[in-house]
């Protein structure tokens, strides 16, 4: 689905460019234009963020790769050179079979030779934890080939915890050697977390969803099983992490996302994570019960955040921004798929404090947020900036059906303190849902508006208008949420949770303490 959307967008963009080239920029007339004013007024230039400068080459390679605990040692693959200097390239083994720590060492980068597994699959019914891969703050790991990805198997964990000034970076080889730019993607696969929490849409037709018999194979992979009956399963922790230029196509219609939590349980901690320039979705959640906080999704070529197959969880503080050229990116959120729509456990998610900057007015889904498949969602304290596009769409009558405990059905989606800047038709209903029904559900919430005129500063920081909006107390939904006195992801200029551990591009600039996405840190 993502690949077809991108091909179509490229074709449309090419046609548009050809037309403009034929008549010239000064020859395009507005409807009703009768005279040509000479001289033509000079348009006010659109300001662009000041790029973070690339540091001079300062790195020299370590003499050797570090020795790590356990039987699975690093491979000394020589050195690799980029704009920042020269590093020792230390290759991961194809599988970590024992608990291992990856240290931050000056002059060392680590590489994935292909698929790298953390432990072996312990199965849906297992309760043990066998292998934990710990990654120190400031470590950079790159996929050496397009098919490289990291898979944390069921019954194993990852402990990748960076800091606000020393994030852990997962990226591709092109980023290291200096060939990556603001349009680059598909350099490698991504990070896949495989857990034992409940899922639906089982691979085995006779399996009961949400049980140990219900397993799935991760999209785009083979033998990467997930699913089980342990809602609180723990796949470890990712905090202060960047995942750059991911989403390599492994087979037709099969691409990995930047981050793919699959059957991941609520014992897993995911926070302060940036996904930059994924060729597919930024994050796609397949079932499970994981909660997430402080997410930054920039430049995704498909959807920013996609959730499927019975996922039940809570999400707070999300900045989502499509690329500045407005030529790629589908929905900011795509929720569930049609088919098996009354399967239980039904998808049920609450998301609060999000700011979405939607720039692609040719997005394939036709709306900035698409809800379908009978999913139950609550949207709170959100800002959607999509001035040339529709904002909210529902697909399938199961999405709007009334609450029914027998079907594990909580009722239609709920909106609390959500403000949207959309085109003249903000609401879109399809497959048994009318535009008017979508509008009635949205307007039936509290403190919602579809005539929002943003006063955001620095692209995503609340201004005077947003400060005046009445927030909803998300903690009434679940204890996971913070009670906030504001809507949107960023309260004001004093709210700096996104700074330092993120990276800057033409898509979004997160301040001088964040470094360029196109560069590898030299310290």
PDB file of N, CA, C and O in Angstrom, residues 231 266 289-293 311-317 348-353 378-381 416 472-484:
ATOM      1  N   UNK A 231      -0.359  -9.715  28.866  1.00  0.00           N
ATOM      2  CA  UNK A 231      -0.485  -8.278  28.613  1.00  0.00           C
ATOM      3  C   UNK A 231       0.676  -7.452  29.166  1.00  0.00           C
ATOM      4  O   UNK A 231       1.031  -6.429  28.595  1.00  0.00           O
ATOM      5  N   UNK A 266       2.848  -4.236  28.249  1.00  0.00           N
ATOM      6  CA  UNK A 266       2.873  -2.984  29.006  1.00  0.00           C
ATOM      7  C   UNK A 266       4.082  -2.867  29.923  1.00  0.00           C
ATOM      8  O   UNK A 266       4.376  -1.787  30.428  1.00  0.00           O
ATOM      9  N   UNK A 289       0.182  -4.332  24.311  1.00  0.00           N
ATOM     10  CA  UNK A 289      -0.346  -3.424  25.322  1.00  0.00           C
ATOM     11  C   UNK A 289       0.648  -2.324  25.706  1.00  0.00           C
ATOM     12  O   UNK A 289       0.528  -1.717  26.753  1.00  0.00           O
ATOM     13  N   UNK A 290       1.623  -2.055  24.876  1.00  0.00           N
ATOM     14  CA  UNK A 290       2.679  -1.106  25.231  1.00  0.00           C
ATOM     15  C   UNK A 290       2.135   0.319  25.278  1.00  0.00           C
ATOM     16  O   UNK A 290       1.248   0.704  24.496  1.00  0.00           O
ATOM     17  N   UNK A 291       2.661   1.123  26.205  1.00  0.00           N
ATOM     18  CA  UNK A 291       2.368   2.547  26.297  1.00  0.00           C
ATOM     19  C   UNK A 291       3.586   3.336  25.826  1.00  0.00           C
ATOM     20  O   UNK A 291       4.730   2.871  25.957  1.00  0.00           O
ATOM     21  N   UNK A 292       3.356   4.564  25.310  1.00  0.00           N
ATOM     22  CA  UNK A 292       4.464   5.347  24.768  1.00  0.00           C
ATOM     23  C   UNK A 292       4.308   6.816  25.134  1.00  0.00           C
ATOM     24  O   UNK A 292       3.192   7.341  25.154  1.00  0.00           O
ATOM     25  N   UNK A 293       5.448   7.476  25.396  1.00  0.00           N
ATOM     26  CA  UNK A 293       5.461   8.900  25.705  1.00  0.00           C
ATOM     27  C   UNK A 293       6.619   9.590  24.986  1.00  0.00           C
ATOM     28  O   UNK A 293       7.678   8.996  24.797  1.00  0.00           O
ATOM     29  N   UNK A 311      -4.326  -3.700  19.176  1.00  0.00           N
ATOM     30  CA  UNK A 311      -3.485  -2.931  20.083  1.00  0.00           C
ATOM     31  C   UNK A 311      -4.341  -2.172  21.088  1.00  0.00           C
ATOM     32  O   UNK A 311      -5.307  -1.499  20.732  1.00  0.00           O
ATOM     33  N   UNK A 312      -3.968  -2.261  22.356  1.00  0.00           N
ATOM     34  CA  UNK A 312      -4.622  -1.505  23.415  1.00  0.00           C
ATOM     35  C   UNK A 312      -3.535  -0.820  24.239  1.00  0.00           C
ATOM     36  O   UNK A 312      -2.690  -1.494  24.837  1.00  0.00           O
ATOM     37  N   UNK A 313      -3.545   0.513  24.241  1.00  0.00           N
ATOM     38  CA  UNK A 313      -2.495   1.223  24.950  1.00  0.00           C
ATOM     39  C   UNK A 313      -2.788   2.694  25.044  1.00  0.00           C
ATOM     40  O   UNK A 313      -3.852   3.193  24.632  1.00  0.00           O
ATOM     41  N   UNK A 314      -1.821   3.425  25.575  1.00  0.00           N
ATOM     42  CA  UNK A 314      -1.934   4.860  25.810  1.00  0.00           C
ATOM     43  C   UNK A 314      -0.686   5.557  25.269  1.00  0.00           C
ATOM     44  O   UNK A 314       0.430   5.040  25.407  1.00  0.00           O
ATOM     45  N   UNK A 315      -0.887   6.743  24.682  1.00  0.00           N
ATOM     46  CA  UNK A 315       0.198   7.480  24.053  1.00  0.00           C
ATOM     47  C   UNK A 315       0.059   8.954  24.431  1.00  0.00           C
ATOM     48  O   UNK A 315      -1.032   9.522  24.312  1.00  0.00           O
ATOM     49  N   UNK A 316       1.158   9.570  24.865  1.00  0.00           N
ATOM     50  CA  UNK A 316       1.097  10.988  25.225  1.00  0.00           C
ATOM     51  C   UNK A 316       2.341  11.719  24.733  1.00  0.00           C
ATOM     52  O   UNK A 316       3.451  11.192  24.816  1.00  0.00           O
ATOM     53  N   UNK A 317       2.160  12.922  24.263  1.00  0.00           N
ATOM     54  CA  UNK A 317       3.174  13.840  23.740  1.00  0.00           C
ATOM     55  C   UNK A 317       3.763  13.308  22.431  1.00  0.00           C
ATOM     56  O   UNK A 317       4.705  12.512  22.412  1.00  0.00           O
ATOM     57  N   UNK A 348      -8.140  -0.606  21.186  1.00  0.00           N
ATOM     58  CA  UNK A 348      -8.648   0.461  22.050  1.00  0.00           C
ATOM     59  C   UNK A 348      -7.452   1.283  22.521  1.00  0.00           C
ATOM     60  O   UNK A 348      -6.607   0.785  23.258  1.00  0.00           O
ATOM     61  N   UNK A 349      -7.395   2.541  22.119  1.00  0.00           N
ATOM     62  CA  UNK A 349      -6.228   3.376  22.366  1.00  0.00           C
ATOM     63  C   UNK A 349      -6.682   4.772  22.785  1.00  0.00           C
ATOM     64  O   UNK A 349      -7.680   5.297  22.290  1.00  0.00           O
ATOM     65  N   UNK A 350      -5.932   5.380  23.681  1.00  0.00           N
ATOM     66  CA  UNK A 350      -6.112   6.791  24.023  1.00  0.00           C
ATOM     67  C   UNK A 350      -4.815   7.524  23.709  1.00  0.00           C
ATOM     68  O   UNK A 350      -3.730   7.056  24.068  1.00  0.00           O
ATOM     69  N   UNK A 351      -4.928   8.666  23.040  1.00  0.00           N
ATOM     70  CA  UNK A 351      -3.768   9.476  22.720  1.00  0.00           C
ATOM     71  C   UNK A 351      -4.047  10.914  23.139  1.00  0.00           C
ATOM     72  O   UNK A 351      -5.131  11.445  22.894  1.00  0.00           O
ATOM     73  N   UNK A 352      -3.076  11.539  23.798  1.00  0.00           N
ATOM     74  CA  UNK A 352      -3.250  12.898  24.298  1.00  0.00           C
ATOM     75  C   UNK A 352      -2.017  13.731  24.018  1.00  0.00           C
ATOM     76  O   UNK A 352      -0.905  13.208  23.955  1.00  0.00           O
ATOM     77  N   UNK A 353      -2.230  15.028  23.837  1.00  0.00           N
ATOM     78  CA  UNK A 353      -1.147  15.999  23.639  1.00  0.00           C
ATOM     79  C   UNK A 353      -0.314  15.692  22.395  1.00  0.00           C
ATOM     80  O   UNK A 353       0.849  15.330  22.457  1.00  0.00           O
ATOM     81  N   UNK A 378      -9.740   7.281  21.662  1.00  0.00           N
ATOM     82  CA  UNK A 378     -10.003   8.565  22.281  1.00  0.00           C
ATOM     83  C   UNK A 378      -8.862   9.505  21.942  1.00  0.00           C
ATOM     84  O   UNK A 378      -7.690   9.182  22.185  1.00  0.00           O
ATOM     85  N   UNK A 379      -9.193  10.649  21.351  1.00  0.00           N
ATOM     86  CA  UNK A 379      -8.224  11.675  20.998  1.00  0.00           C
ATOM     87  C   UNK A 379      -8.426  12.855  21.946  1.00  0.00           C
ATOM     88  O   UNK A 379      -9.535  13.382  22.046  1.00  0.00           O
ATOM     89  N   UNK A 380      -7.362  13.269  22.624  1.00  0.00           N
ATOM     90  CA  UNK A 380      -7.477  14.359  23.589  1.00  0.00           C
ATOM     91  C   UNK A 380      -6.340  15.360  23.405  1.00  0.00           C
ATOM     92  O   UNK A 380      -5.206  14.983  23.084  1.00  0.00           O
ATOM     93  N   UNK A 381      -6.650  16.625  23.621  1.00  0.00           N
ATOM     94  CA  UNK A 381      -5.634  17.688  23.651  1.00  0.00           C
ATOM     95  C   UNK A 381      -4.769  17.699  22.398  1.00  0.00           C
ATOM     96  O   UNK A 381      -3.542  17.791  22.464  1.00  0.00           O
ATOM     97  N   UNK A 416     -11.790  14.994  22.623  1.00  0.00           N
ATOM     98  CA  UNK A 416     -11.810  15.928  23.737  1.00  0.00           C
ATOM     99  C   UNK A 416     -10.721  16.982  23.533  1.00  0.00           C
ATOM    100  O   UNK A 416      -9.534  16.650  23.478  1.00  0.00           O
ATOM    101  N   UNK A 472      -8.215  18.975  28.334  1.00  0.00           N
ATOM    102  CA  UNK A 472      -8.937  17.860  28.943  1.00  0.00           C
ATOM    103  C   UNK A 472      -7.974  17.111  29.858  1.00  0.00           C
ATOM    104  O   UNK A 472      -6.794  16.941  29.521  1.00  0.00           O
ATOM    105  N   UNK A 473      -8.438  16.682  31.010  1.00  0.00           N
ATOM    106  CA  UNK A 473      -7.583  15.942  31.944  1.00  0.00           C
ATOM    107  C   UNK A 473      -7.493  14.484  31.502  1.00  0.00           C
ATOM    108  O   UNK A 473      -8.366  13.667  31.794  1.00  0.00           O
ATOM    109  N   UNK A 474      -6.413  14.149  30.789  1.00  0.00           N
ATOM    110  CA  UNK A 474      -6.254  12.793  30.258  1.00  0.00           C
ATOM    111  C   UNK A 474      -6.061  11.752  31.345  1.00  0.00           C
ATOM    112  O   UNK A 474      -6.278  10.564  31.105  1.00  0.00           O
ATOM    113  N   UNK A 475      -5.658  12.172  32.520  1.00  0.00           N
ATOM    114  CA  UNK A 475      -5.479  11.197  33.605  1.00  0.00           C
ATOM    115  C   UNK A 475      -6.797  10.528  33.981  1.00  0.00           C
ATOM    116  O   UNK A 475      -6.810   9.446  34.567  1.00  0.00           O
ATOM    117  N   UNK A 476      -7.916  11.137  33.634  1.00  0.00           N
ATOM    118  CA  UNK A 476      -9.197  10.492  33.877  1.00  0.00           C
ATOM    119  C   UNK A 476      -9.404   9.291  32.962  1.00  0.00           C
ATOM    120  O   UNK A 476     -10.280   8.463  33.212  1.00  0.00           O
ATOM    121  N   UNK A 477      -8.613   9.198  31.907  1.00  0.00           N
ATOM    122  CA  UNK A 477      -8.676   8.055  31.008  1.00  0.00           C
ATOM    123  C   UNK A 477      -7.840   6.895  31.514  1.00  0.00           C
ATOM    124  O   UNK A 477      -8.249   5.730  31.423  1.00  0.00           O
ATOM    125  N   UNK A 478      -6.644   7.221  32.032  1.00  0.00           N
ATOM    126  CA  UNK A 478      -5.733   6.189  32.510  1.00  0.00           C
ATOM    127  C   UNK A 478      -4.642   6.846  33.348  1.00  0.00           C
ATOM    128  O   UNK A 478      -4.205   7.960  33.029  1.00  0.00           O
ATOM    129  N   UNK A 479      -4.197   6.167  34.392  1.00  0.00           N
ATOM    130  CA  UNK A 479      -3.173   6.722  35.282  1.00  0.00           C
ATOM    131  C   UNK A 479      -1.849   6.949  34.567  1.00  0.00           C
ATOM    132  O   UNK A 479      -0.991   7.687  35.066  1.00  0.00           O
ATOM    133  N   UNK A 480      -1.655   6.336  33.402  1.00  0.00           N
ATOM    134  CA  UNK A 480      -0.430   6.545  32.630  1.00  0.00           C
ATOM    135  C   UNK A 480      -0.245   8.012  32.251  1.00  0.00           C
ATOM    136  O   UNK A 480       0.884   8.514  32.175  1.00  0.00           O
ATOM    137  N   UNK A 481      -1.334   8.725  32.011  1.00  0.00           N
ATOM    138  CA  UNK A 481      -1.254  10.086  31.488  1.00  0.00           C
ATOM    139  C   UNK A 481      -0.898  11.092  32.571  1.00  0.00           C
ATOM    140  O   UNK A 481      -1.278  10.959  33.727  1.00  0.00           O
ATOM    141  N   UNK A 482      -0.151  12.130  32.143  1.00  0.00           N
ATOM    142  CA  UNK A 482       0.039  13.318  32.972  1.00  0.00           C
ATOM    143  C   UNK A 482      -1.171  14.228  32.785  1.00  0.00           C
ATOM    144  O   UNK A 482      -1.720  14.324  31.673  1.00  0.00           O
ATOM    145  N   UNK A 483      -1.560  14.900  33.843  1.00  0.00           N
ATOM    146  CA  UNK A 483      -2.539  15.970  33.718  1.00  0.00           C
ATOM    147  C   UNK A 483      -1.818  17.213  33.217  1.00  0.00           C
ATOM    148  O   UNK A 483      -0.835  17.651  33.821  1.00  0.00           O
ATOM    149  N   UNK A 484      -2.258  17.766  32.097  1.00  0.00           N
ATOM    150  CA  UNK A 484      -1.601  18.946  31.540  1.00  0.00           C
ATOM    151  C   UNK A 484      -2.560  20.136  31.544  1.00  0.00           C
ATOM    152  O   UNK A 484      -3.771  19.968  31.408  1.00  0.00           O
TER     153      UNK A 484
END
